[in-house]
């Protein structure tokens, strides 16, 4: 616009005949007078030669107040001197200057003026006049500054929040965040909100609740990031806000864009503390179950061992005395028989009651992870590496998790002891799970001395052990516990050779329910 006006005015000064010059200039001034922008023309010393009606409305000065006066009349004297120096340096060399000045109206009111000033040249290219377009942008500046201040205050409030906060648009692009979120983003390999919303979407899809709007107002959920010791947990909350469209087309038919506000609060420390407490409780309950199983197996085995000789004595008495109730020659045998029966009764009465555990859905991989966590300290102290090879798509098993946990731990403990006894350089255990037909297979392989083929069944008998006699612990009970638990779940267990050089314990559990009455 400014260039077009400049061109028109210069053409007027250059092309007019002397006799009609004033008339044409008058027509140009009439056009300028009706322009909706405040406009003025001044001489080379910045004295007013012309101001239009809009200029008077903006400044409060009438043309008579301004004509012949200098532009400095409008200055409030607070604009930095270097701004004026830049202005004059620009327009005096033929350039156009655009900028802002703090001016004063006739009533003394200050206002922020936005100016565009350019020189008008004659036919020789010499600047003869200056023309300016002038507008009061005080209100616009106030609105812009207020919006910027509000944004700064919102960001300041957000930055003091101890949780990460982000505002995302419908395409899940972050449009506003706080300092905690920026810090969190530097720790992530991708946008944190993308990780959170992706995990939430997967969780909803897995639950078969697919809808057009998967996110509900005030929805809380948790996410996990990373693996192993670097895993982190976050508690997230979603809320939404609708913003009216600012486009012209949105005036009569308002368009509302929906934004999501997501907060991410790290709960890793609390989660780890809970995991430690849960693991400690698992260790305690598993140790109690192991002790109970060991006592049961030991007493059952003792009863079985005593029952054999008693049966032999009873058979001998029947042979010597026939059907008689007593015989003088066998009184001592009869007394021993009665003492044996009494001992068996006492042992049976000492048997601890078997704890009742409901049959439930069991995640076998989770059990293996729990037992591995419980064995970590023991593995580290013996410099034994544990490798897990778990099938991530195993279906749940119907069973008793506490008893299965005890069985898996017994196999890992047995593998640790075998490696200790072997004194080999290679110290490694591999635990794996897989789905074979309709069965779940759990294997524990070790690099120990192995078990001879003829002993691979015998090791499950009560009180039989390949450990040295001076080895601590209850000899020959652990594997009998494994045999008992696996049988309760209608499964099988056996030892085989392995490529690690030791042996492999292989448990096969059917996916169907465990036996009735167990």
Short mmCIF file of C-alpha atoms in Angstrom, two decimals:
data_model
loop_
_atom_site.label_atom_id
_atom_site.label_comp_id
_atom_site.label_asym_id
_atom_site.label_seq_id
_atom_site.Cartn_x
_atom_site.Cartn_y
_atom_site.Cartn_z
CA UNK A 1 0.00 0.00 0.00
CA UNK A 2 2.76 2.42 0.94
CA UNK A 3 4.64 1.76 -2.31
CA UNK A 4 1.49 2.31 -4.39
CA UNK A 5 0.81 5.65 -2.67
CA UNK A 6 4.42 6.69 -3.13
CA UNK A 7 4.28 5.86 -6.84
CA UNK A 8 1.04 7.82 -7.27
CA UNK A 9 2.37 10.88 -5.51
CA UNK A 10 5.68 10.87 -7.37
CA UNK A 11 3.85 10.54 -10.69
CA UNK A 12 1.70 13.49 -9.73
CA UNK A 13 4.74 15.63 -9.04
CA UNK A 14 6.60 14.57 -12.20
CA UNK A 15 4.02 14.38 -14.99
CA UNK A 16 1.83 17.42 -14.40
CA UNK A 17 1.99 20.55 -16.54
CA UNK A 18 2.76 23.69 -14.53
CA UNK A 19 -0.61 25.18 -15.18
CA UNK A 20 -2.58 22.14 -13.90
CA UNK A 21 -0.21 20.99 -11.20
CA UNK A 22 -2.09 22.53 -8.31
CA UNK A 23 -5.41 21.17 -9.52
CA UNK A 24 -4.10 17.63 -9.82
CA UNK A 25 -2.37 17.86 -6.46
CA UNK A 26 -5.63 18.99 -4.95
CA UNK A 27 -7.32 15.88 -6.34
CA UNK A 28 -4.58 13.70 -4.87
CA UNK A 29 -4.94 15.36 -1.50
CA UNK A 30 -8.70 14.75 -1.63
CA UNK A 31 -8.03 11.08 -2.22
CA UNK A 32 -5.58 10.97 0.70
CA UNK A 33 -8.10 12.84 2.83
CA UNK A 34 -10.57 9.96 2.45
CA UNK A 35 -8.07 7.18 3.13
CA UNK A 36 -8.94 5.06 6.22
CA UNK A 37 -5.33 5.28 7.46
CA UNK A 38 -3.81 8.28 9.20
CA UNK A 39 -1.55 9.89 6.57
CA UNK A 40 0.67 12.92 6.47
CA UNK A 41 3.11 14.69 4.11
CA UNK A 42 5.98 16.76 5.42
CA UNK A 43 8.94 18.68 4.05
CA UNK A 44 12.55 17.63 4.39
CA UNK A 45 12.70 19.14 7.90
CA UNK A 46 9.70 17.06 9.03
CA UNK A 47 7.31 20.00 9.11
CA UNK A 48 3.71 19.10 8.39
CA UNK A 49 2.39 20.13 4.94
CA UNK A 50 -0.68 17.88 4.87
CA UNK A 51 -2.62 15.61 7.27
CA UNK A 52 -5.79 13.75 6.45
CA UNK A 53 -8.97 13.45 8.50
CA UNK A 54 -7.98 10.10 9.99
CA UNK A 55 -4.69 11.58 11.20
CA UNK A 56 -6.59 14.23 13.13
CA UNK A 57 -8.88 11.58 14.64
CA UNK A 58 -5.91 9.53 15.85
CA UNK A 59 -3.85 12.41 17.30
CA UNK A 60 -6.62 14.77 18.37
CA UNK A 61 -4.90 17.62 16.52
CA UNK A 62 -6.78 19.54 13.81
CA UNK A 63 -4.97 20.33 10.55
CA UNK A 64 -4.62 23.96 11.68
CA UNK A 65 -2.84 22.72 14.84
CA UNK A 66 -0.30 20.75 12.83
CA UNK A 67 0.37 22.45 9.48
CA UNK A 68 3.71 24.19 9.62
CA UNK A 69 4.63 22.48 12.89
CA UNK A 70 7.30 19.83 13.23
CA UNK A 71 6.64 16.13 13.72
CA UNK A 72 8.41 16.39 17.08
CA UNK A 73 5.17 17.95 18.37
CA UNK A 74 3.82 14.40 18.62
CA UNK A 75 6.83 12.91 20.35
CA UNK A 76 6.45 12.00 24.02
CA UNK A 77 10.25 12.15 24.36
CA UNK A 78 10.50 8.61 25.73
CA UNK A 79 11.37 6.93 22.46
CA UNK A 80 15.12 6.08 22.54
CA UNK A 81 17.28 8.49 20.57
CA UNK A 82 18.86 5.69 18.51
CA UNK A 83 15.40 4.86 17.07
CA UNK A 84 15.12 8.39 15.63
CA UNK A 85 18.69 8.19 14.38
CA UNK A 86 17.93 4.97 12.57
CA UNK A 87 14.73 6.53 11.13
CA UNK A 88 16.49 9.58 9.65
CA UNK A 89 19.44 7.54 8.43
CA UNK A 90 17.07 5.32 6.51
CA UNK A 91 14.69 7.85 4.90
CA UNK A 92 17.36 10.47 4.12
CA UNK A 93 19.17 7.98 1.88
CA UNK A 94 16.01 7.08 -0.06
CA UNK A 95 14.93 4.09 1.99
CA UNK A 96 11.60 3.32 3.65
CA UNK A 97 11.43 3.01 7.43
CA UNK A 98 8.94 1.03 9.45
CA UNK A 99 8.84 1.04 13.22
CA UNK A 100 7.14 2.13 16.39
CA UNK A 101 7.31 5.36 18.35
CA UNK A 102 5.77 6.47 21.62
CA UNK A 103 3.70 9.55 20.73
CA UNK A 104 1.38 11.93 22.55
CA UNK A 105 -2.10 13.05 21.57
CA UNK A 106 -3.34 16.58 21.96
CA UNK A 107 -4.94 15.72 25.32
CA UNK A 108 -1.61 14.42 26.59
CA UNK A 109 -2.53 10.74 26.31
CA UNK A 110 0.34 8.52 25.29
CA UNK A 111 -0.10 5.97 22.54
CA UNK A 112 2.04 3.55 20.58
CA UNK A 113 2.29 4.63 16.96
CA UNK A 114 3.26 2.29 14.17
CA UNK A 115 4.71 4.26 11.25
CA UNK A 116 5.75 3.65 7.68
CA UNK A 117 7.74 6.56 6.24
CA UNK A 118 9.12 6.96 2.73
CA UNK A 119 10.57 9.79 0.64
CA UNK A 120 8.89 11.29 -2.44
CA UNK A 121 11.29 12.10 -5.28
CA UNK A 122 11.13 14.51 -8.17
CA UNK A 123 12.04 13.78 -11.79
CA UNK A 124 15.71 14.10 -10.95
CA UNK A 125 15.46 11.48 -8.21
CA UNK A 126 15.89 13.97 -5.42
CA UNK A 127 13.80 13.58 -2.29
CA UNK A 128 11.44 16.53 -1.95
CA UNK A 129 8.90 15.35 0.62
CA UNK A 130 8.24 12.63 3.13
CA UNK A 131 4.97 10.69 3.31
CA UNK A 132 3.97 8.61 6.32
CA UNK A 133 1.21 6.17 7.21
CA UNK A 134 0.39 6.30 10.88
CA UNK A 135 -1.77 4.14 13.14
CA UNK A 136 -2.45 3.79 16.86
CA UNK A 137 -1.65 0.20 17.88
CA UNK A 138 -1.82 0.75 21.64
CA UNK A 139 -4.83 -1.50 22.11
CA UNK A 140 -3.40 -4.22 19.89
CA UNK A 141 -0.10 -4.01 21.75
CA UNK A 142 -1.92 -4.31 25.07
CA UNK A 143 -3.82 -7.39 23.89
CA UNK A 144 -0.65 -9.02 22.53
CA UNK A 145 1.30 -8.21 25.67
CA UNK A 146 -1.52 -9.44 27.89
CA UNK A 147 -1.69 -12.71 25.94
CA UNK A 148 2.10 -13.09 26.15
CA UNK A 149 2.02 -12.36 29.88
CA UNK A 150 -0.77 -14.84 30.45
CA UNK A 151 1.20 -17.47 28.52
CA UNK A 152 4.31 -16.66 30.58
CA UNK A 153 2.34 -16.91 33.84
CA UNK A 154 0.75 -20.22 32.79
CA UNK A 155 4.18 -21.59 31.89
CA UNK A 156 5.60 -20.33 35.19
CA UNK A 157 2.82 -22.09 37.12
CA UNK A 158 3.27 -25.26 35.07
CA UNK A 159 7.03 -25.21 35.55
CA UNK A 160 6.63 -25.23 39.34
CA UNK A 161 4.52 -28.39 39.16
CA UNK A 162 6.43 -31.50 40.33
CA UNK A 163 4.81 -33.64 37.63
CA UNK A 164 5.30 -33.58 33.87
CA UNK A 165 2.40 -31.84 32.08
CA UNK A 166 1.78 -31.58 28.34
CA UNK A 167 -1.03 -30.22 26.18
CA UNK A 168 -1.43 -32.14 22.91
CA UNK A 169 -3.63 -31.56 19.88
CA UNK A 170 -5.82 -34.09 18.10
CA UNK A 171 -2.82 -35.49 16.23
CA UNK A 172 -1.06 -35.95 19.58
CA UNK A 173 1.50 -33.23 18.87
CA UNK A 174 2.70 -31.34 21.96
CA UNK A 175 1.70 -27.65 21.81
CA UNK A 176 2.51 -26.70 25.42
CA UNK A 177 4.54 -28.39 28.14
CA UNK A 178 6.33 -27.62 31.38
CA UNK A 179 9.93 -27.91 32.53
CA UNK A 180 9.36 -31.32 34.16
CA UNK A 181 8.04 -32.66 30.85
CA UNK A 182 11.02 -31.25 28.92
CA UNK A 183 13.34 -32.98 31.41
CA UNK A 184 11.42 -36.22 31.05
CA UNK A 185 11.51 -36.01 27.26
CA UNK A 186 15.32 -35.93 27.37
CA UNK A 187 15.23 -39.33 29.12
CA UNK A 188 12.89 -40.95 26.57
CA UNK A 189 13.78 -42.30 23.15
CA UNK A 190 10.45 -40.91 21.87
CA UNK A 191 7.77 -38.40 22.90
CA UNK A 192 6.52 -39.38 26.41
CA UNK A 193 2.87 -38.63 25.57
CA UNK A 194 3.11 -40.94 22.54
CA UNK A 195 4.38 -43.75 24.78
CA UNK A 196 1.59 -43.14 27.30
CA UNK A 197 -1.25 -42.89 24.77
CA UNK A 198 0.04 -45.90 22.80
CA UNK A 199 0.10 -48.09 25.92
CA UNK A 200 -3.34 -46.85 26.94
CA UNK A 201 -4.71 -47.61 23.45
CA UNK A 202 -3.21 -51.10 23.49
CA UNK A 203 -4.71 -51.74 26.91
CA UNK A 204 -8.15 -50.66 25.71
CA UNK A 205 -7.90 -52.79 22.56
CA UNK A 206 -6.79 -55.82 24.57
CA UNK A 207 -9.81 -55.37 26.81
CA UNK A 208 -12.07 -55.41 23.71
CA UNK A 209 -13.45 -51.95 24.48
CA UNK A 210 -12.79 -50.43 21.10
CA UNK A 211 -14.73 -47.18 20.66
CA UNK A 212 -14.42 -44.07 18.54
CA UNK A 213 -13.33 -42.14 21.64
CA UNK A 214 -10.99 -44.33 23.71
CA UNK A 215 -9.97 -41.60 26.16
CA UNK A 216 -12.38 -40.60 28.92
CA UNK A 217 -12.29 -37.44 30.99
CA UNK A 218 -10.15 -37.75 34.12
CA UNK A 219 -8.94 -41.22 33.13
CA UNK A 220 -6.07 -42.56 35.27
CA UNK A 221 -3.69 -45.28 34.11
CA UNK A 222 -0.13 -46.50 34.60
CA UNK A 223 2.62 -47.06 32.06
CA UNK A 224 5.98 -48.85 32.07
CA UNK A 225 9.07 -47.65 30.25
CA UNK A 226 12.32 -49.55 29.79
CA UNK A 227 13.30 -53.06 30.82
CA UNK A 228 15.05 -54.79 33.67
CA UNK A 229 16.77 -52.56 36.18
CA UNK A 230 16.14 -49.53 33.95
CA UNK A 231 12.36 -49.99 34.01
CA UNK A 232 10.41 -46.95 35.17
CA UNK A 233 6.77 -46.59 36.14
CA UNK A 234 4.52 -43.55 35.68
CA UNK A 235 1.04 -42.71 36.90
CA UNK A 236 -0.84 -40.77 34.22
CA UNK A 237 -4.05 -38.75 34.14
CA UNK A 238 -5.98 -37.45 31.11
CA UNK A 239 -8.32 -34.50 30.82
CA UNK A 240 -9.52 -32.50 27.83
CA UNK A 241 -10.15 -28.89 26.87
CA UNK A 242 -12.03 -27.54 23.86
CA UNK A 243 -10.75 -24.39 22.11
CA UNK A 244 -12.89 -22.30 19.74
CA UNK A 245 -11.50 -21.78 16.25
CA UNK A 246 -10.11 -18.32 15.45
CA UNK A 247 -10.55 -18.44 11.68
CA UNK A 248 -13.04 -16.20 9.85
CA UNK A 249 -15.08 -19.21 8.75
CA UNK A 250 -15.55 -20.14 12.43
CA UNK A 251 -17.45 -16.95 13.28
CA UNK A 252 -21.01 -18.08 12.54
CA UNK A 253 -20.38 -21.82 12.79
CA UNK A 254 -17.83 -22.13 15.60
CA UNK A 255 -15.31 -24.93 15.24
CA UNK A 256 -14.04 -26.45 18.45
CA UNK A 257 -10.68 -28.21 18.56
CA UNK A 258 -10.18 -30.73 21.35
CA UNK A 259 -6.88 -30.82 23.20
CA UNK A 260 -5.73 -33.40 25.73
CA UNK A 261 -3.94 -32.50 28.94
CA UNK A 262 -1.82 -35.38 30.18
CA UNK A 263 0.16 -35.53 33.41
CA UNK A 264 2.92 -38.05 34.05
CA UNK A 265 4.05 -38.60 37.63
CA UNK A 266 6.95 -40.99 38.16
CA UNK A 267 6.20 -43.61 40.80
CA UNK A 268 9.26 -45.80 40.19
CA UNK A 269 10.60 -45.44 43.73
CA UNK A 270 7.26 -46.35 45.28
CA UNK A 271 6.75 -49.15 42.77
CA UNK A 272 10.20 -50.60 43.51
CA UNK A 273 9.50 -50.38 47.22
CA UNK A 274 6.23 -52.23 46.70
CA UNK A 275 8.01 -54.81 44.53
CA UNK A 276 10.64 -55.31 47.23
CA UNK A 277 7.93 -55.75 49.85
CA UNK A 278 6.05 -58.15 47.61
CA UNK A 279 9.23 -60.11 46.87
CA UNK A 280 10.10 -60.25 50.58
CA UNK A 281 6.60 -61.54 51.32
CA UNK A 282 6.94 -64.12 48.53
CA UNK A 283 10.27 -65.25 49.92
CA UNK A 284 8.79 -65.60 53.39
CA UNK A 285 5.71 -67.50 52.23
CA UNK A 286 7.77 -69.67 49.85
CA UNK A 287 10.23 -70.50 52.65
CA UNK A 288 7.30 -71.48 54.89
CA UNK A 289 5.83 -73.61 52.11
CA UNK A 290 9.19 -75.26 51.49
CA UNK A 291 9.59 -76.02 55.18
CA UNK A 292 6.06 -77.38 55.37
CA UNK A 293 6.51 -79.50 52.23
CA UNK A 294 9.85 -80.79 53.51
CA UNK A 295 8.32 -81.80 56.82
CA UNK A 296 5.40 -83.48 55.10
CA UNK A 297 7.62 -85.34 52.69
CA UNK A 298 10.08 -86.33 55.46
CA UNK A 299 7.29 -87.63 57.72
CA UNK A 300 5.56 -89.45 54.87
CA UNK A 301 8.86 -91.02 53.89
CA UNK A 302 9.63 -91.95 57.50
CA UNK A 303 6.20 -93.56 57.89
CA UNK A 304 6.77 -95.44 54.66
CA UNK A 305 10.22 -96.58 55.80
CA UNK A 306 8.91 -97.75 59.21
CA UNK A 307 5.86 -99.43 57.71
CA UNK A 308 8.02 -101.90 55.79
CA UNK A 309 9.68 -103.58 58.81
CA UNK A 310 6.40 -103.51 60.75
CA UNK A 311 4.67 -105.34 57.92
CA UNK A 312 7.46 -107.95 57.99
CA UNK A 313 7.10 -108.43 61.79
CA UNK A 314 3.33 -108.74 61.42
CA UNK A 315 3.75 -111.36 58.71
CA UNK A 316 6.24 -113.29 60.88
CA UNK A 317 3.84 -113.30 63.83
CA UNK A 318 1.06 -114.60 61.63
CA UNK A 319 3.38 -117.33 60.42
CA UNK A 320 4.56 -118.39 63.92
CA UNK A 321 1.27 -118.12 65.79
CA UNK A 322 -1.28 -118.74 63.14
CA UNK A 323 -4.59 -117.23 64.14
CA UNK A 324 -3.78 -117.09 67.88
CA UNK A 325 -3.78 -113.70 69.54
CA UNK A 326 -0.66 -114.42 71.56
CA UNK A 327 2.27 -116.74 71.63
CA UNK A 328 4.79 -117.12 74.45
CA UNK A 329 7.69 -117.30 72.01
CA UNK A 330 6.78 -114.11 70.22
CA UNK A 331 5.87 -111.74 73.04
CA UNK A 332 8.86 -109.56 72.28
CA UNK A 333 7.93 -109.39 68.60
CA UNK A 334 4.36 -108.51 69.51
CA UNK A 335 5.56 -105.69 71.76
CA UNK A 336 7.79 -104.36 68.98
CA UNK A 337 4.88 -104.53 66.55
CA UNK A 338 2.65 -102.55 68.88
CA UNK A 339 5.40 -100.00 69.46
CA UNK A 340 5.86 -99.66 65.72
CA UNK A 341 2.14 -99.03 65.17
CA UNK A 342 2.19 -96.47 67.98
CA UNK A 343 5.16 -94.72 66.37
CA UNK A 344 3.37 -94.59 63.02
CA UNK A 345 0.29 -93.15 64.71
CA UNK A 346 2.42 -90.48 66.38
CA UNK A 347 4.12 -89.59 63.10
CA UNK A 348 0.77 -89.38 61.32
CA UNK A 349 -0.64 -87.14 64.03
CA UNK A 350 2.46 -84.94 63.69
CA UNK A 351 1.86 -84.45 59.97
CA UNK A 352 1.15 -80.72 59.40
CA UNK A 353 -2.16 -79.96 57.82
CA UNK A 354 -1.87 -79.31 54.12
CA UNK A 355 -2.68 -75.60 53.43
CA UNK A 356 -5.66 -75.00 51.22
CA UNK A 357 -4.95 -73.01 48.06
CA UNK A 358 -7.59 -72.21 45.49
CA UNK A 359 -7.03 -73.25 41.92
CA UNK A 360 -6.62 -70.11 39.83
CA UNK A 361 -5.24 -68.76 36.58
CA UNK A 362 -1.44 -68.87 36.73
CA UNK A 363 1.07 -66.90 34.65
CA UNK A 364 3.97 -69.37 34.47
CA UNK A 365 6.43 -66.76 33.16
CA UNK A 366 5.64 -64.53 36.11
CA UNK A 367 6.35 -67.40 38.51
CA UNK A 368 9.72 -67.98 36.85
CA UNK A 369 10.56 -64.26 37.11
CA UNK A 370 9.59 -64.22 40.80
CA UNK A 371 11.70 -67.27 41.64
CA UNK A 372 14.63 -65.82 39.70
CA UNK A 373 14.35 -62.57 41.68
CA UNK A 374 14.28 -64.52 44.94
CA UNK A 375 17.41 -66.45 43.87
CA UNK A 376 19.37 -63.42 42.62
CA UNK A 377 21.42 -62.91 45.78
CA UNK A 378 22.36 -66.57 45.94
CA UNK A 379 23.29 -66.60 42.25
CA UNK A 380 25.45 -63.49 42.58
CA UNK A 381 27.29 -64.77 45.64
CA UNK A 382 28.24 -67.92 43.70
CA UNK A 383 29.04 -66.13 40.41
CA UNK A 384 26.38 -68.11 38.55
CA UNK A 385 24.67 -66.52 35.54
CA UNK A 386 20.95 -67.06 35.02
CA UNK A 387 19.57 -66.89 31.49
CA UNK A 388 15.83 -66.77 30.84
CA UNK A 389 14.29 -67.93 27.59
CA UNK A 390 10.57 -67.46 28.08
CA UNK A 391 7.77 -67.78 25.56
CA UNK A 392 5.93 -64.45 25.79
CA UNK A 393 2.67 -65.87 24.40
CA UNK A 394 2.09 -68.64 26.93
CA UNK A 395 -1.59 -69.08 27.82
CA UNK A 396 -2.52 -69.03 31.51
CA UNK A 397 -2.39 -72.31 33.40
CA UNK A 398 -5.06 -73.47 35.84
CA UNK A 399 -3.25 -74.38 39.04
CA UNK A 400 -1.96 -73.46 42.50
CA UNK A 401 0.67 -70.71 42.15
CA UNK A 402 2.28 -71.07 45.59
CA UNK A 403 2.93 -74.79 45.17
CA UNK A 404 4.20 -74.35 41.60
CA UNK A 405 6.50 -71.57 42.80
CA UNK A 406 7.96 -73.94 45.41
CA UNK A 407 8.56 -76.62 42.77
CA UNK A 408 10.36 -74.23 40.39
CA UNK A 409 12.48 -72.87 43.25
CA UNK A 410 13.47 -76.39 44.30
CA UNK A 411 14.73 -77.09 40.77
CA UNK A 412 16.74 -73.85 40.65
CA UNK A 413 18.14 -74.44 44.14
CA UNK A 414 19.11 -77.96 43.10
CA UNK A 415 20.85 -76.58 39.99
CA UNK A 416 22.79 -74.03 42.09
CA UNK A 417 23.97 -76.76 44.47
CA UNK A 418 24.96 -79.00 41.56
CA UNK A 419 27.11 -76.24 40.01
CA UNK A 420 28.73 -75.58 43.39
CA UNK A 421 29.63 -79.26 43.69
CA UNK A 422 30.96 -79.50 40.11
CA UNK A 423 33.65 -76.81 40.66
CA UNK A 424 33.58 -76.11 36.92
CA UNK A 425 34.65 -72.93 35.20
CA UNK A 426 31.35 -72.71 33.37
CA UNK A 427 28.69 -71.66 35.87
CA UNK A 428 25.40 -71.17 34.09
CA UNK A 429 21.70 -71.94 34.48
CA UNK A 430 19.15 -71.62 31.68
CA UNK A 431 15.45 -71.54 32.52
CA UNK A 432 12.96 -71.67 29.66
CA UNK A 433 9.24 -72.00 29.00
CA UNK A 434 7.41 -72.99 25.87
CA UNK A 435 4.09 -74.30 24.62
CA UNK A 436 4.20 -77.89 23.32
CA UNK A 437 0.89 -78.99 21.83
CA UNK A 438 -1.58 -78.50 24.70
CA UNK A 439 1.05 -78.53 27.43
CA UNK A 440 3.33 -75.95 29.04
CA UNK A 441 6.94 -77.04 29.36
CA UNK A 442 9.30 -75.61 31.98
CA UNK A 443 12.98 -76.57 31.84
CA UNK A 444 15.90 -75.76 34.16
CA UNK A 445 19.32 -76.60 32.74
CA UNK A 446 22.63 -76.35 34.61
CA UNK A 447 26.33 -76.79 33.92
CA UNK A 448 26.83 -79.07 36.95
CA UNK A 449 28.14 -82.65 37.02
CA UNK A 450 24.93 -84.14 35.64
CA UNK A 451 23.03 -87.25 36.73
CA UNK A 452 23.76 -90.74 35.49
CA UNK A 453 21.03 -92.11 33.26
CA UNK A 454 20.24 -94.99 35.64
CA UNK A 455 19.67 -92.49 38.47
CA UNK A 456 17.48 -90.00 36.63
CA UNK A 457 14.31 -91.56 38.08
CA UNK A 458 15.73 -92.60 41.45
CA UNK A 459 16.58 -89.01 42.43
CA UNK A 460 12.87 -88.31 42.92
CA UNK A 461 12.60 -90.97 45.65
CA UNK A 462 12.38 -89.68 49.24
CA UNK A 463 15.71 -89.52 51.11
CA UNK A 464 17.74 -90.32 48.01
CA UNK A 465 20.36 -87.75 47.11
CA UNK A 466 23.51 -87.51 45.04
CA UNK A 467 24.89 -84.85 47.41
CA UNK A 468 27.80 -85.73 49.71
CA UNK A 469 26.82 -86.94 53.17
CA UNK A 470 28.25 -83.82 54.80
CA UNK A 471 26.13 -81.51 52.63
CA UNK A 472 23.82 -79.26 54.63
CA UNK A 473 20.06 -79.42 54.28
CA UNK A 474 17.49 -82.19 54.25
CA UNK A 475 18.83 -84.82 51.92
CA UNK A 476 16.57 -86.25 49.24
CA UNK A 477 13.44 -84.19 50.03
CA UNK A 478 13.52 -81.32 47.49
CA UNK A 479 12.97 -83.39 44.34
CA UNK A 480 10.30 -85.48 46.01
CA UNK A 481 8.47 -82.20 46.70
CA UNK A 482 8.76 -81.33 43.00
CA UNK A 483 7.37 -84.76 42.10
CA UNK A 484 4.43 -84.28 44.47
CA UNK A 485 3.53 -80.77 43.21
CA UNK A 486 3.79 -81.78 39.55
CA UNK A 487 1.61 -84.85 40.17
CA UNK A 488 -1.01 -82.67 41.84
CA UNK A 489 -1.16 -80.69 38.59
CA UNK A 490 -1.46 -83.87 36.45
CA UNK A 491 1.98 -83.23 35.01
CA UNK A 492 5.28 -85.08 34.65
CA UNK A 493 8.85 -84.27 35.64
CA UNK A 494 12.09 -85.90 34.54
CA UNK A 495 15.81 -85.28 34.26
CA UNK A 496 17.63 -85.38 30.93
CA UNK A 497 21.09 -84.64 29.60
CA UNK A 498 21.86 -81.10 28.40
CA UNK A 499 24.32 -79.35 26.14
CA UNK A 500 25.54 -77.31 29.12
CA UNK A 501 27.29 -80.42 30.42
CA UNK A 502 25.05 -80.92 33.45
CA UNK A 503 21.42 -81.98 33.43
CA UNK A 504 18.03 -80.59 32.48
CA UNK A 505 14.93 -80.83 34.66
CA UNK A 506 11.85 -80.87 32.43
CA UNK A 507 8.35 -80.25 33.79
CA UNK A 508 5.34 -80.74 31.52
CA UNK A 509 2.02 -79.34 32.77
CA UNK A 510 -1.29 -79.79 30.90
CA UNK A 511 -3.39 -76.68 30.37
CA UNK A 512 -6.48 -78.46 31.69
CA UNK A 513 -7.49 -78.17 35.33
CA UNK A 514 -5.60 -80.11 37.99
CA UNK A 515 -6.94 -83.38 39.30
CA UNK A 516 -10.18 -83.40 41.25
CA UNK A 517 -9.85 -83.74 44.99
CA UNK A 518 -6.36 -82.32 45.11
#
